[in-house]
Short mmCIF file of C-alpha atoms in Angstrom, two decimals:
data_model
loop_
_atom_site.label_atom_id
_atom_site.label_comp_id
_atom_site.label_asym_id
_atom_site.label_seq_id
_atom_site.Cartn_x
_atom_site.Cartn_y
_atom_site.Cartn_z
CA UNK A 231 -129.43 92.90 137.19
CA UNK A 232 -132.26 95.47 138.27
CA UNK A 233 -135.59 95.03 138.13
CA UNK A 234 -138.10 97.59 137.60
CA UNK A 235 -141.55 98.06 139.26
CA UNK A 236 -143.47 101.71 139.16
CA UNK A 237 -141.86 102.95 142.04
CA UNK A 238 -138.90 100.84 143.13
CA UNK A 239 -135.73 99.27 141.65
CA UNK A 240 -135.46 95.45 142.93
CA UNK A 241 -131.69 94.79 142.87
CA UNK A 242 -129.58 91.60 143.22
CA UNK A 243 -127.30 92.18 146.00
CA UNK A 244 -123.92 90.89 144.13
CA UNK A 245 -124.26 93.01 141.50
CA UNK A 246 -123.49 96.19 143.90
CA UNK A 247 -120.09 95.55 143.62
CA UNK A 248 -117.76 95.81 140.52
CA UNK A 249 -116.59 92.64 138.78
CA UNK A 250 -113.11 92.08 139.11
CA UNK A 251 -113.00 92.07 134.98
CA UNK A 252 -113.84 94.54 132.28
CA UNK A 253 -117.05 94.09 130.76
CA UNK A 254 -117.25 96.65 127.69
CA UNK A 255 -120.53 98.26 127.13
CA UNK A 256 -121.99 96.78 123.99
CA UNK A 257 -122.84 100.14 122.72
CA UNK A 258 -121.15 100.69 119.36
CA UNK A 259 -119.74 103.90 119.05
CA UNK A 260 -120.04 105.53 115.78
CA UNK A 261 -117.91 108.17 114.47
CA UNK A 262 -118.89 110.61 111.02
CA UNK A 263 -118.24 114.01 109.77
CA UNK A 264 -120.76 115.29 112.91
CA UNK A 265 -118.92 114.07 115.69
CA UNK A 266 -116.24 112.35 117.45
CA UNK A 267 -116.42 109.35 120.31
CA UNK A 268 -114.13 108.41 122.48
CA UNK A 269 -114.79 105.80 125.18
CA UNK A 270 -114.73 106.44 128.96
CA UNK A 271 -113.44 104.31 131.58
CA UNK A 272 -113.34 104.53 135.42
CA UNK A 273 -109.37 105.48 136.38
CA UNK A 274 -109.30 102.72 138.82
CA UNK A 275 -111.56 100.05 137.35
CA UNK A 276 -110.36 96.95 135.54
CA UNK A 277 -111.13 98.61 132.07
CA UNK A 278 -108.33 101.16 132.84
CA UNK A 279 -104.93 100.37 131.59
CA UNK A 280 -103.51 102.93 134.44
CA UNK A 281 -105.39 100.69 136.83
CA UNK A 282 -102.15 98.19 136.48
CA UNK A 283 -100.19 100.32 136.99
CA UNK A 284 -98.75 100.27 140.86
CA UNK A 285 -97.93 103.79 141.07
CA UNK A 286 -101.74 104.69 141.02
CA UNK A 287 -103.10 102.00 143.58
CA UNK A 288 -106.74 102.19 144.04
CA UNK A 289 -107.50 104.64 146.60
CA UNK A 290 -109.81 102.98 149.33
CA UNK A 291 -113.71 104.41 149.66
CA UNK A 292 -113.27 106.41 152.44
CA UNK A 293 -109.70 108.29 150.93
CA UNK A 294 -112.46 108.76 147.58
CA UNK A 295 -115.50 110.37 149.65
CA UNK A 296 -112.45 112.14 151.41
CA UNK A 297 -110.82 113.61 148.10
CA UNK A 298 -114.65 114.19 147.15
CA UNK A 299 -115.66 116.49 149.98
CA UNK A 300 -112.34 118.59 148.99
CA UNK A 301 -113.72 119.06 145.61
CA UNK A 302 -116.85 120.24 146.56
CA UNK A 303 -115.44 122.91 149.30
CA UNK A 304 -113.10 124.23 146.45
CA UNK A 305 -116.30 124.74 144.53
CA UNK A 306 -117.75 126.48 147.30
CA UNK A 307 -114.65 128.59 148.15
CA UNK A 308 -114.55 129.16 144.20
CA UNK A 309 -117.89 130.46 144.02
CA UNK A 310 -117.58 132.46 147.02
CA UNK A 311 -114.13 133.89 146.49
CA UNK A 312 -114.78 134.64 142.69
CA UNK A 313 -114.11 138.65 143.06
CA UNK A 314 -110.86 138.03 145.16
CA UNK A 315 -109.11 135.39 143.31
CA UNK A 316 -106.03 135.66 140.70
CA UNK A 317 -104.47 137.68 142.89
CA UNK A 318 -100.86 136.36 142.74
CA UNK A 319 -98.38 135.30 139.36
CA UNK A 320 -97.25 131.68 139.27
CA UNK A 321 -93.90 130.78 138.18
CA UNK A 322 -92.63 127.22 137.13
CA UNK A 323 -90.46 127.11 140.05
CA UNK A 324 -92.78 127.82 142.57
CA UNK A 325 -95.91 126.06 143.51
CA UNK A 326 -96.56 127.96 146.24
CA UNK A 327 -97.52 131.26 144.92
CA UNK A 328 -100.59 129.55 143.68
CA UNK A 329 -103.82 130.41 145.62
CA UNK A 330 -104.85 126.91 147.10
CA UNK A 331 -108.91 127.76 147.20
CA UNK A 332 -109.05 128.31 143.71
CA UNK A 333 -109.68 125.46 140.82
CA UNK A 334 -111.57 122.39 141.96
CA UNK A 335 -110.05 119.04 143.32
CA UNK A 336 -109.53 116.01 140.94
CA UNK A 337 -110.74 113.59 143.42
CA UNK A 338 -110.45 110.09 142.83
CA UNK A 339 -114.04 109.51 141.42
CA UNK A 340 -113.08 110.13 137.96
CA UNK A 341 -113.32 108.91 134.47
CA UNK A 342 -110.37 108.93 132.04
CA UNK A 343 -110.73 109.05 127.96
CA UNK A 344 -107.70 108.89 125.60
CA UNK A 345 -106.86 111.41 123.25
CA UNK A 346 -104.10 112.38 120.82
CA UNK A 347 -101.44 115.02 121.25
CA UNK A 348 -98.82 116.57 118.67
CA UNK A 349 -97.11 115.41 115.48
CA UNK A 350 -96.69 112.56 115.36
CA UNK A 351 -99.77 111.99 117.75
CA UNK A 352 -99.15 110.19 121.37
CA UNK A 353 -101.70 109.19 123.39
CA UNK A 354 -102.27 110.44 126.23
CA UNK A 355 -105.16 109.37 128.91
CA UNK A 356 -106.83 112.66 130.48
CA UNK A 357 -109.56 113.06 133.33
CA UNK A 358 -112.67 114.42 131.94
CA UNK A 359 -113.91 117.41 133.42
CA UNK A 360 -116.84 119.69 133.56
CA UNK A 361 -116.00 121.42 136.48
CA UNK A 362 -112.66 122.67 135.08
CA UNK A 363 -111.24 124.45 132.05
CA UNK A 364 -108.24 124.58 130.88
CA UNK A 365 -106.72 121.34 130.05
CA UNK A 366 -103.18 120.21 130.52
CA UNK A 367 -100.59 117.37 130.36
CA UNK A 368 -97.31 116.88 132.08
CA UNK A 369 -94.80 117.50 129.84
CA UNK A 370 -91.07 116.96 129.33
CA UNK A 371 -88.43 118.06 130.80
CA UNK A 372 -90.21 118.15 133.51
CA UNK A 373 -88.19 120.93 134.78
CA UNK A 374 -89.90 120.87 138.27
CA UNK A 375 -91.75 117.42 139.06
CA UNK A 376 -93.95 115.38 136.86
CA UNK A 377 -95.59 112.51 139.32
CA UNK A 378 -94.91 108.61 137.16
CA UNK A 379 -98.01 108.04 134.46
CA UNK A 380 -98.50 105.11 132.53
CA UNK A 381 -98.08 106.38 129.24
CA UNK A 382 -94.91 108.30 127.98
CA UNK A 383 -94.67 111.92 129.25
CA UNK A 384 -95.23 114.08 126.23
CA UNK A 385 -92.16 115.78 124.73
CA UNK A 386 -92.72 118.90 123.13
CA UNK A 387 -89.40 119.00 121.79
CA UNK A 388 -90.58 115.89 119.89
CA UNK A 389 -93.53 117.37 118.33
CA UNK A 390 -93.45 119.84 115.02
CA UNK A 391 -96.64 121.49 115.92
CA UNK A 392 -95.96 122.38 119.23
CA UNK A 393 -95.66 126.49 119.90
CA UNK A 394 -95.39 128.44 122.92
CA UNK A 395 -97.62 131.22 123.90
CA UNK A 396 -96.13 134.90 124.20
CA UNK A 397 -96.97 136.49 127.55
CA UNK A 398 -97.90 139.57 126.13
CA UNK A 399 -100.59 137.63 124.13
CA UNK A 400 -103.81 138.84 124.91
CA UNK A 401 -104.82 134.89 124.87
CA UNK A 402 -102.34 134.56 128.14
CA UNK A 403 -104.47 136.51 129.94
CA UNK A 404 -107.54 134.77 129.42
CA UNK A 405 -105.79 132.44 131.84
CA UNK A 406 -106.93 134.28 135.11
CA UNK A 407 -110.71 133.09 134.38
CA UNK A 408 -110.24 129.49 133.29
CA UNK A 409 -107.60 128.94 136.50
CA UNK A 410 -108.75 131.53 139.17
CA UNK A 411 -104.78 132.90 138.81
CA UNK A 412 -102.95 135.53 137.08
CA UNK A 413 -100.46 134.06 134.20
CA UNK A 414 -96.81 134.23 135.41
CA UNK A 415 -93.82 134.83 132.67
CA UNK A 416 -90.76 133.24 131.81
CA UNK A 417 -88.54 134.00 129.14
CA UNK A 418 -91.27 135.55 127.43
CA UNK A 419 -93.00 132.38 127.49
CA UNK A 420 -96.61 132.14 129.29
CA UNK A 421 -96.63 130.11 132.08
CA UNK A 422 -99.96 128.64 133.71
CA UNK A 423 -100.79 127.82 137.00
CA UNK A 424 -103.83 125.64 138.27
CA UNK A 425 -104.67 124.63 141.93
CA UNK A 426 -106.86 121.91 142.80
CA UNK A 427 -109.04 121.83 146.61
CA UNK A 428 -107.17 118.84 147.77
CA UNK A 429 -103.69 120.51 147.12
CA UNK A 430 -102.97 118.66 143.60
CA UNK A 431 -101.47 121.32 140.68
CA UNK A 432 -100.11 121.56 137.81
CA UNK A 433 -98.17 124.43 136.70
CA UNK A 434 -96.27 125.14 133.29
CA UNK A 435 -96.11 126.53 129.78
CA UNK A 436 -99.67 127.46 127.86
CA UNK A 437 -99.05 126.56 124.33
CA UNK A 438 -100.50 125.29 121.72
CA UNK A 439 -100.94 121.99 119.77
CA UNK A 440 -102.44 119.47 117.35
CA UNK A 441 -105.11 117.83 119.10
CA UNK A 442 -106.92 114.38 117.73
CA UNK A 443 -109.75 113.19 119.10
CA UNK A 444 -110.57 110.12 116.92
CA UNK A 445 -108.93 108.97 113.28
CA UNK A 446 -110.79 111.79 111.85
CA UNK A 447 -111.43 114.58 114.01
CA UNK A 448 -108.03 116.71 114.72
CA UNK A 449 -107.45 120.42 115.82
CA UNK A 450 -104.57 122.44 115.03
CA UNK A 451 -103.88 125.69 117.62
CA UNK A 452 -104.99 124.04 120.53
CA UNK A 453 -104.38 126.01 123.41
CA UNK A 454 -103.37 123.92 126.49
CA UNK A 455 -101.02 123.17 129.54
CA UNK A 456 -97.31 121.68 129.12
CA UNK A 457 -97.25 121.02 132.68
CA UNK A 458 -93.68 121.10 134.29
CA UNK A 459 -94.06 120.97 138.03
CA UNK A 460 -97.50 118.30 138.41
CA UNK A 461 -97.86 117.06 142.02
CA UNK A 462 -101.34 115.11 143.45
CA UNK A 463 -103.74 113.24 143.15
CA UNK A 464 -103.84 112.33 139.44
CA UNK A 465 -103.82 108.16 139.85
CA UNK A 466 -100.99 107.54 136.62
CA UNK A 467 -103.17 109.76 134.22
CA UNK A 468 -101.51 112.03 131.62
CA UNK A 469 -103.26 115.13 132.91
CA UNK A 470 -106.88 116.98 132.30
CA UNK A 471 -109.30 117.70 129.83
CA UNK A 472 -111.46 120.90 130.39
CA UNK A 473 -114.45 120.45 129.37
CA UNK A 474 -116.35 123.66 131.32
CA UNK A 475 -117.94 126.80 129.78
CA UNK A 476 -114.43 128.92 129.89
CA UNK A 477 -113.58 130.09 126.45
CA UNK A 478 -110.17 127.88 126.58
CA UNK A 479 -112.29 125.22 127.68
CA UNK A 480 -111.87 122.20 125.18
CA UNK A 481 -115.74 122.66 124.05
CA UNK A 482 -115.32 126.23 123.42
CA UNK A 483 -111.96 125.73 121.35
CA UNK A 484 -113.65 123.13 119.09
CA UNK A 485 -116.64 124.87 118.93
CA UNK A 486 -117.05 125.94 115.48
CA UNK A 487 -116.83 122.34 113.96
CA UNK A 488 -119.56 120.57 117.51
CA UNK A 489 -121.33 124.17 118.31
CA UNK A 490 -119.99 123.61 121.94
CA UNK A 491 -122.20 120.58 121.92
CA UNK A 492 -121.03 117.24 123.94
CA UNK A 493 -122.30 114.24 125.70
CA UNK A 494 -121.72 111.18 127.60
CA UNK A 495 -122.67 108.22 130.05
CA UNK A 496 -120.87 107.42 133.06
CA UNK A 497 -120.23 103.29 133.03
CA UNK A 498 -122.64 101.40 135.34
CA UNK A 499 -119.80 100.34 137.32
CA UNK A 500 -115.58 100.94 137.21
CA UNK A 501 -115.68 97.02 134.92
CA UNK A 502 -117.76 98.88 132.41
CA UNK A 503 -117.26 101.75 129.76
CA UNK A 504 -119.15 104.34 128.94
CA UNK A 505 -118.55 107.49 125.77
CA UNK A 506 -117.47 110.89 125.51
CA UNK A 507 -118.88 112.05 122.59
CA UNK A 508 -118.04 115.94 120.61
CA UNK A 509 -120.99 117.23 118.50
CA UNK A 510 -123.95 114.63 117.39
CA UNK A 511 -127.51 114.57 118.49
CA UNK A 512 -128.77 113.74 121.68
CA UNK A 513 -130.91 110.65 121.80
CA UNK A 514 -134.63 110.39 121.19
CA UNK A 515 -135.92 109.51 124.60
CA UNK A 516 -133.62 112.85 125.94
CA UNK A 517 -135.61 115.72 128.37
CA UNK A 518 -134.23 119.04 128.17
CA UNK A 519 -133.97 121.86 131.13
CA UNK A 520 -132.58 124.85 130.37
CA UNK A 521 -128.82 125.57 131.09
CA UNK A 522 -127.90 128.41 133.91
CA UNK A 523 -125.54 130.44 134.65
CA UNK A 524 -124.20 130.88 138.40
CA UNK A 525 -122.83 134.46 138.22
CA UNK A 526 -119.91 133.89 140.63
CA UNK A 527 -119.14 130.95 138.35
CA UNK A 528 -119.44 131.06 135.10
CA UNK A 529 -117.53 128.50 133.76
CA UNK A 530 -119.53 125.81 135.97
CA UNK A 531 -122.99 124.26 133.76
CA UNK A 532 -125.81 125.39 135.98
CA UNK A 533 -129.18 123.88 136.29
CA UNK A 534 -132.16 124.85 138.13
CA UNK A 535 -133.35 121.89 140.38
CA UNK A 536 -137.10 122.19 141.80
CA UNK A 537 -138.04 119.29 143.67
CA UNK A 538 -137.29 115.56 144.28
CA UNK A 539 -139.46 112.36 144.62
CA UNK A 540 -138.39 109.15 146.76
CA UNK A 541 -140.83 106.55 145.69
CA UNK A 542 -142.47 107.71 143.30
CA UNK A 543 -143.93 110.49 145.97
CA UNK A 544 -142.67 114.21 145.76
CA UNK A 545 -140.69 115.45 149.09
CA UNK A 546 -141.99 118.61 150.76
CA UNK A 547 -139.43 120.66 149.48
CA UNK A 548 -139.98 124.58 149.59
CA UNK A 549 -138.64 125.89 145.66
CA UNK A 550 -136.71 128.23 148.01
CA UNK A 551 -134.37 125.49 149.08
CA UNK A 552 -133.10 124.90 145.75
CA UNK A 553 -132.96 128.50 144.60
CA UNK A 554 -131.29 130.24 147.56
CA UNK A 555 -128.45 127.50 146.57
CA UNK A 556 -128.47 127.29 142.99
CA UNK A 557 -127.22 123.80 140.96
CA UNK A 558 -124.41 122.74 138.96
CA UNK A 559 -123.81 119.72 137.29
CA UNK A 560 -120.22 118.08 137.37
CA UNK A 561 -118.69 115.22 136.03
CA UNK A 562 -115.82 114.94 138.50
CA UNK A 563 -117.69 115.25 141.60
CA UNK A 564 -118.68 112.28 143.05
CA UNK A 565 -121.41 112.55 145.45
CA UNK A 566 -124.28 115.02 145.02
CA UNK A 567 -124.46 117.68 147.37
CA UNK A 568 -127.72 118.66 148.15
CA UNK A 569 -128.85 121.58 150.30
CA UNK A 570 -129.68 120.87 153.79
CA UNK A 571 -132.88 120.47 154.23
CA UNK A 572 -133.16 118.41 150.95
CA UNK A 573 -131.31 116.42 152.19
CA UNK A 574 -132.97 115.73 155.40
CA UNK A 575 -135.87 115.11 153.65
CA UNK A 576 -134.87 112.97 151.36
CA UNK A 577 -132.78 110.80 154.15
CA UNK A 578 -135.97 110.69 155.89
CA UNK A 579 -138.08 109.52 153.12
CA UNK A 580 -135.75 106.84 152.29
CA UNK A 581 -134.98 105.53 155.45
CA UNK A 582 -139.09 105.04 155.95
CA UNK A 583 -138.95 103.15 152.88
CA UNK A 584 -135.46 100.97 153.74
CA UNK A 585 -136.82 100.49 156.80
CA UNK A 586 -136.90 96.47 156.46
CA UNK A 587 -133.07 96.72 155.86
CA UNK A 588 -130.36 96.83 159.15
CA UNK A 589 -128.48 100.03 159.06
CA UNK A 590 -124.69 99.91 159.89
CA UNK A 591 -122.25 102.25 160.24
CA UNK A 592 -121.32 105.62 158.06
CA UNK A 593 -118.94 105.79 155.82
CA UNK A 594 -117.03 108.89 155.33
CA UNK A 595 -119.86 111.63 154.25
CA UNK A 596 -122.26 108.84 153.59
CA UNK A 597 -124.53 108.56 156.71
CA UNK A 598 -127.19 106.34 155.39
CA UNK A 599 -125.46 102.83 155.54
CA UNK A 600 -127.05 99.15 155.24
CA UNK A 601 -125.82 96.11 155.52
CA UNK A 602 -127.04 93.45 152.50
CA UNK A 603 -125.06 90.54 153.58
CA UNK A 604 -128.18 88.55 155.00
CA UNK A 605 -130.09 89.40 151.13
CA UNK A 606 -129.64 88.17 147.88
CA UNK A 607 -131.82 90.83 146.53
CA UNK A 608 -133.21 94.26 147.77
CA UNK A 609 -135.82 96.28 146.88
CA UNK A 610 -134.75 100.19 146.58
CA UNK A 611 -136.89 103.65 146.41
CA UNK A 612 -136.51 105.30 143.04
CA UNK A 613 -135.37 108.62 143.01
CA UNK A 614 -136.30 111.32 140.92
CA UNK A 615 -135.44 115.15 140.02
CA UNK A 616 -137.73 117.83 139.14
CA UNK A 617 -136.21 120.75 137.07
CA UNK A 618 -138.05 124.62 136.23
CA UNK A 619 -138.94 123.42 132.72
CA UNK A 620 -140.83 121.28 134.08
CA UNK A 621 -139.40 117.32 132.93
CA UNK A 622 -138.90 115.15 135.64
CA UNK A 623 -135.46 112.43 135.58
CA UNK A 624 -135.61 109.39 137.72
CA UNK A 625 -131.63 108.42 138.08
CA UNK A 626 -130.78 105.04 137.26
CA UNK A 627 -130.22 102.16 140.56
CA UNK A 628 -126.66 102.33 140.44
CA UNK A 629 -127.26 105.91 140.84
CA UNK A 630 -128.62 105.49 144.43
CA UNK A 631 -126.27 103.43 146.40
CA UNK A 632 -122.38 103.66 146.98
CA UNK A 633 -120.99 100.40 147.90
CA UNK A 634 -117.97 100.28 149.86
CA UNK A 635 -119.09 96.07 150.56
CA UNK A 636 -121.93 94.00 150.56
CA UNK A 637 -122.30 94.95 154.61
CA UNK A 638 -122.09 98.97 153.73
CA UNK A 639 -123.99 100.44 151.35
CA UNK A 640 -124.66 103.35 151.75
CA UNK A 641 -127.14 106.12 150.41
CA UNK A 642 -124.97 107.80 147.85
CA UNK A 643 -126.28 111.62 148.52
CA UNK A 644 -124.84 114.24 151.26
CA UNK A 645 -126.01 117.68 152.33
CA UNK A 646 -124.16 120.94 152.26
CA UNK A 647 -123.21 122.06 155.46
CA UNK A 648 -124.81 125.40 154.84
CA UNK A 649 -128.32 126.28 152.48
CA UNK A 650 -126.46 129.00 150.68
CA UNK A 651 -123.58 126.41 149.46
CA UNK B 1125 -124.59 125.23 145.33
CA UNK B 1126 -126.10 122.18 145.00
CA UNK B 1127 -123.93 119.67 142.96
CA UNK B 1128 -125.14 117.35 140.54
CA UNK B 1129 -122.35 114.66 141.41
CA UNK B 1130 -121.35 111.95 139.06
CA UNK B 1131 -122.51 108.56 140.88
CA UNK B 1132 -126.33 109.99 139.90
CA UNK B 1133 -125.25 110.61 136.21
CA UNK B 1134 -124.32 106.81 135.82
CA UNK B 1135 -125.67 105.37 132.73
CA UNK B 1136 -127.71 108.48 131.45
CA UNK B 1137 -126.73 109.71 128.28
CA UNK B 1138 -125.86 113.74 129.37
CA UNK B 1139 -126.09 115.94 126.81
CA UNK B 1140 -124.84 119.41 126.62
CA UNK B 1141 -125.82 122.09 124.01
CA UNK B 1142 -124.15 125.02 125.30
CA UNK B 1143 -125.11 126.99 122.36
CA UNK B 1144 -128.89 126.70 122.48
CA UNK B 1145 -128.08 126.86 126.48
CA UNK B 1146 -129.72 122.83 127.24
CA UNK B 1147 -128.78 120.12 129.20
CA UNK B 1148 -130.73 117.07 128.78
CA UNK B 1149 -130.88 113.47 130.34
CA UNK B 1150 -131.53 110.28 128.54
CA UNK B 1151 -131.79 107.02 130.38
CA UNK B 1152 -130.02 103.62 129.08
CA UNK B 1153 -127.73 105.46 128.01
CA UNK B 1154 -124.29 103.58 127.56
CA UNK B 1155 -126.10 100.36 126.06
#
């Protein structure tokens, strides 16, 4: 429902909003001895099967943008506090010894993809996650809390590939960089311990098990999370996937069959699907920028920004800005961040060009608001990135406006507070 | 840092190679 013209997206106004049923993509998703796909839905959108479920209620815009902004101070406080953290052992027992600035929220702006655990294999539907490592499910007894998920809780007691990990296993300790905390122990048994921004965690044994991705790709020796005390924000999900640079990340474990390469697209909207896909090629009309590495955060994918263009016209941006801050990209963060004076500029520029268009009210972080109710279609400023290597990537429409209703939609960038964030 | 949020990744095909150290962006990507 967009239209393109050279420097401007020309929108229908109804199409800014979800539809109320799932709409698959019509992408066919191919599977061979090269990779694996899986396909991604929005948690809370219609093509969700935890969506039904009443436990995990759709969170309203403003609780999202809320859960949002805790994600990206954890990232901040992450980055910032990367020499002081893992200071403290977590036990099963006891949340509270876990250090609450480390890890990075789950938010409620995330995309779920189902995956196989154990023998015999249950399903289980995980957040994906770039900004995190180490992935985990809640698992049975449950000897602390496990919040109600759709699907059944996995039982490793059920499973004959299941195995716990020693603590005195030098892969225990590998914990303290993929979670920000020092393993705990109990009865010789590793335990983990993960913190999320907005208070959510998940803390239990690190074991390991079969993992299948699709009906031909499976691991054996899996290391992950058998989560036994799980409390937050994890809308009727089974748990995480890890999908960062960590070395227990998912993408490093399953590296020697995909050479730690991935991909995926993000649905249009939460009534569409998108992929996940482990290994492959990338497609033929893909740019490439270099990946970086932010030294206080290692696990995170870093990418060196240089500039951005509203209307086809480049802002005045000094490099500077985007240097002095540095650039990560992260699937369960919402809302781009950019650094202030970015993002003045770029507010400015598009609010020239929107100008035609009645502003209304914020909403939440979101301080560039319109109301479409008098339109039946609008015409919108394309926005593009510039990276060091020198390609240039104009994000899609649906990339530029957050709808909350068709009388607030709102810009869908925010500035850091501060230009070192 | 500036974050690369995942409303603005919507419908690009992202592709990581994290052993030749690449990231790169394909539009039209989940159709």
């Amino acid at each position: 429902k967009v239209a393109e013209s050279h420097h401007s997206h020309s929108i229908e106004v109804s199409s800014l909003l979800p539809s109320a049923s799932c709409i698959p993509s019509t992408k066919v998703l191919s599977n061979n001895d090269d990779k694996a796909s899986l396909k991604v839905v929005h948690k809370h959108g219609p093509c969700s099967k935890l969506s039904q479920d009443e436990a995990s209620a759709a969170p309203t815009h403003t609780e999202i943008l809320l859960q949002d902004q805790s994600r990206v101070k954890s990232i901040h406080s992450r980055l910032s506090n990367s020499k002081t953290s893992g200071g403290k052992d977590v036990k099963v027992t006891d949340s509270t010894t876990i250090p609450a600035k480390d890890g990075s929220t789950v938010g409620s702006g995330n995309y779920i993809v189902t995956v196989g655990l154990g023998t015999p294999k249950k399903d289980l539907s995980l957040i994906f996650d770039t900004g995190s490592d180490i992935t985990w499910t809640q698992c049975q007894p449950c000897a602390r809390f496990c919040y109600k998920q759709k699907e059944q809780i996995f039982d490793p007691s059920q499973s004959t590939s299941y195995t716990n990990i020693s603590c005195s296993s030098s892969i225990c300790n590998s914990l303290t960089s993929a979670t920000g905390n020092t393993p705990g122990c109990a009865s010789s048994a590793c335990v983990y311990g993960i913190q999320y921004g907005d208070s959510s965690f998940s803390v239990g044994f690190f074991g390991t098990e079969k993992l299948t991705l699709t009906s031909t790709d499976a691991f054996n020796n899996i290391y992950f999370g058998c989560g036994q005390n799980n409390q937050g924000l994890f809308g009727g999900s089974a748990g995480l996937l890890g999908l960062g640079r960590d070395k227990l990340s998912v993408v490093s474990q399953t590296a020697q069959k995909y050479n730690k390469i991935f991909s995926y697209c993000l649905p249009s909207s939460s009534s569409s699907t998108g992929f996940l896909t482990f290994g492959g090629s990338a497609s033929k009309n893909a740019k490439f920028t270099p990946l970086s590495t932010i030294s206080a955060g290692p696990s995170f994918y870093g990418l060196d920004f240089t500039g951005i263009s509203v209307g086809g016209k480049k802002l005045a941006i000094s490099a500077s800005v985007f240097s002095t801050a540095g650039a990560i990209i992260d699937s369960g963060t919402v809302i781009t961040r950019l650094p202030p004076a970015a993002y003045s500029a770029l507010r400015a520029s598009f609010r020239n060009l929107m100008s035609k268009y009645p502003m209304t009210k914020a909403l939440s972080i979101l301080d560039t608001c319109y109301d479409f109710s008098s339109y039946t279609t609008i015409s919108v400023p394309k926005i593009g990135f510039s990276f060091s290597s020198g390609i240039e990537v104009d994000i899609d429409a649906t990339g530029i406006l957050y709808a909350s209703s068709i009388s607030q939609v709102c810009l869908a960038f925010a500035g850091n507070n501060d230009a070192t964030d | 840092v500036f974050i690369f949020g995942n409303v603005q990744q919507k419908t690009m095909e992202v592709f990581y190679d994290g052993s030749a150290g690449k990231v790169g962006f394909a539009p039209g990507g989940c159709s």
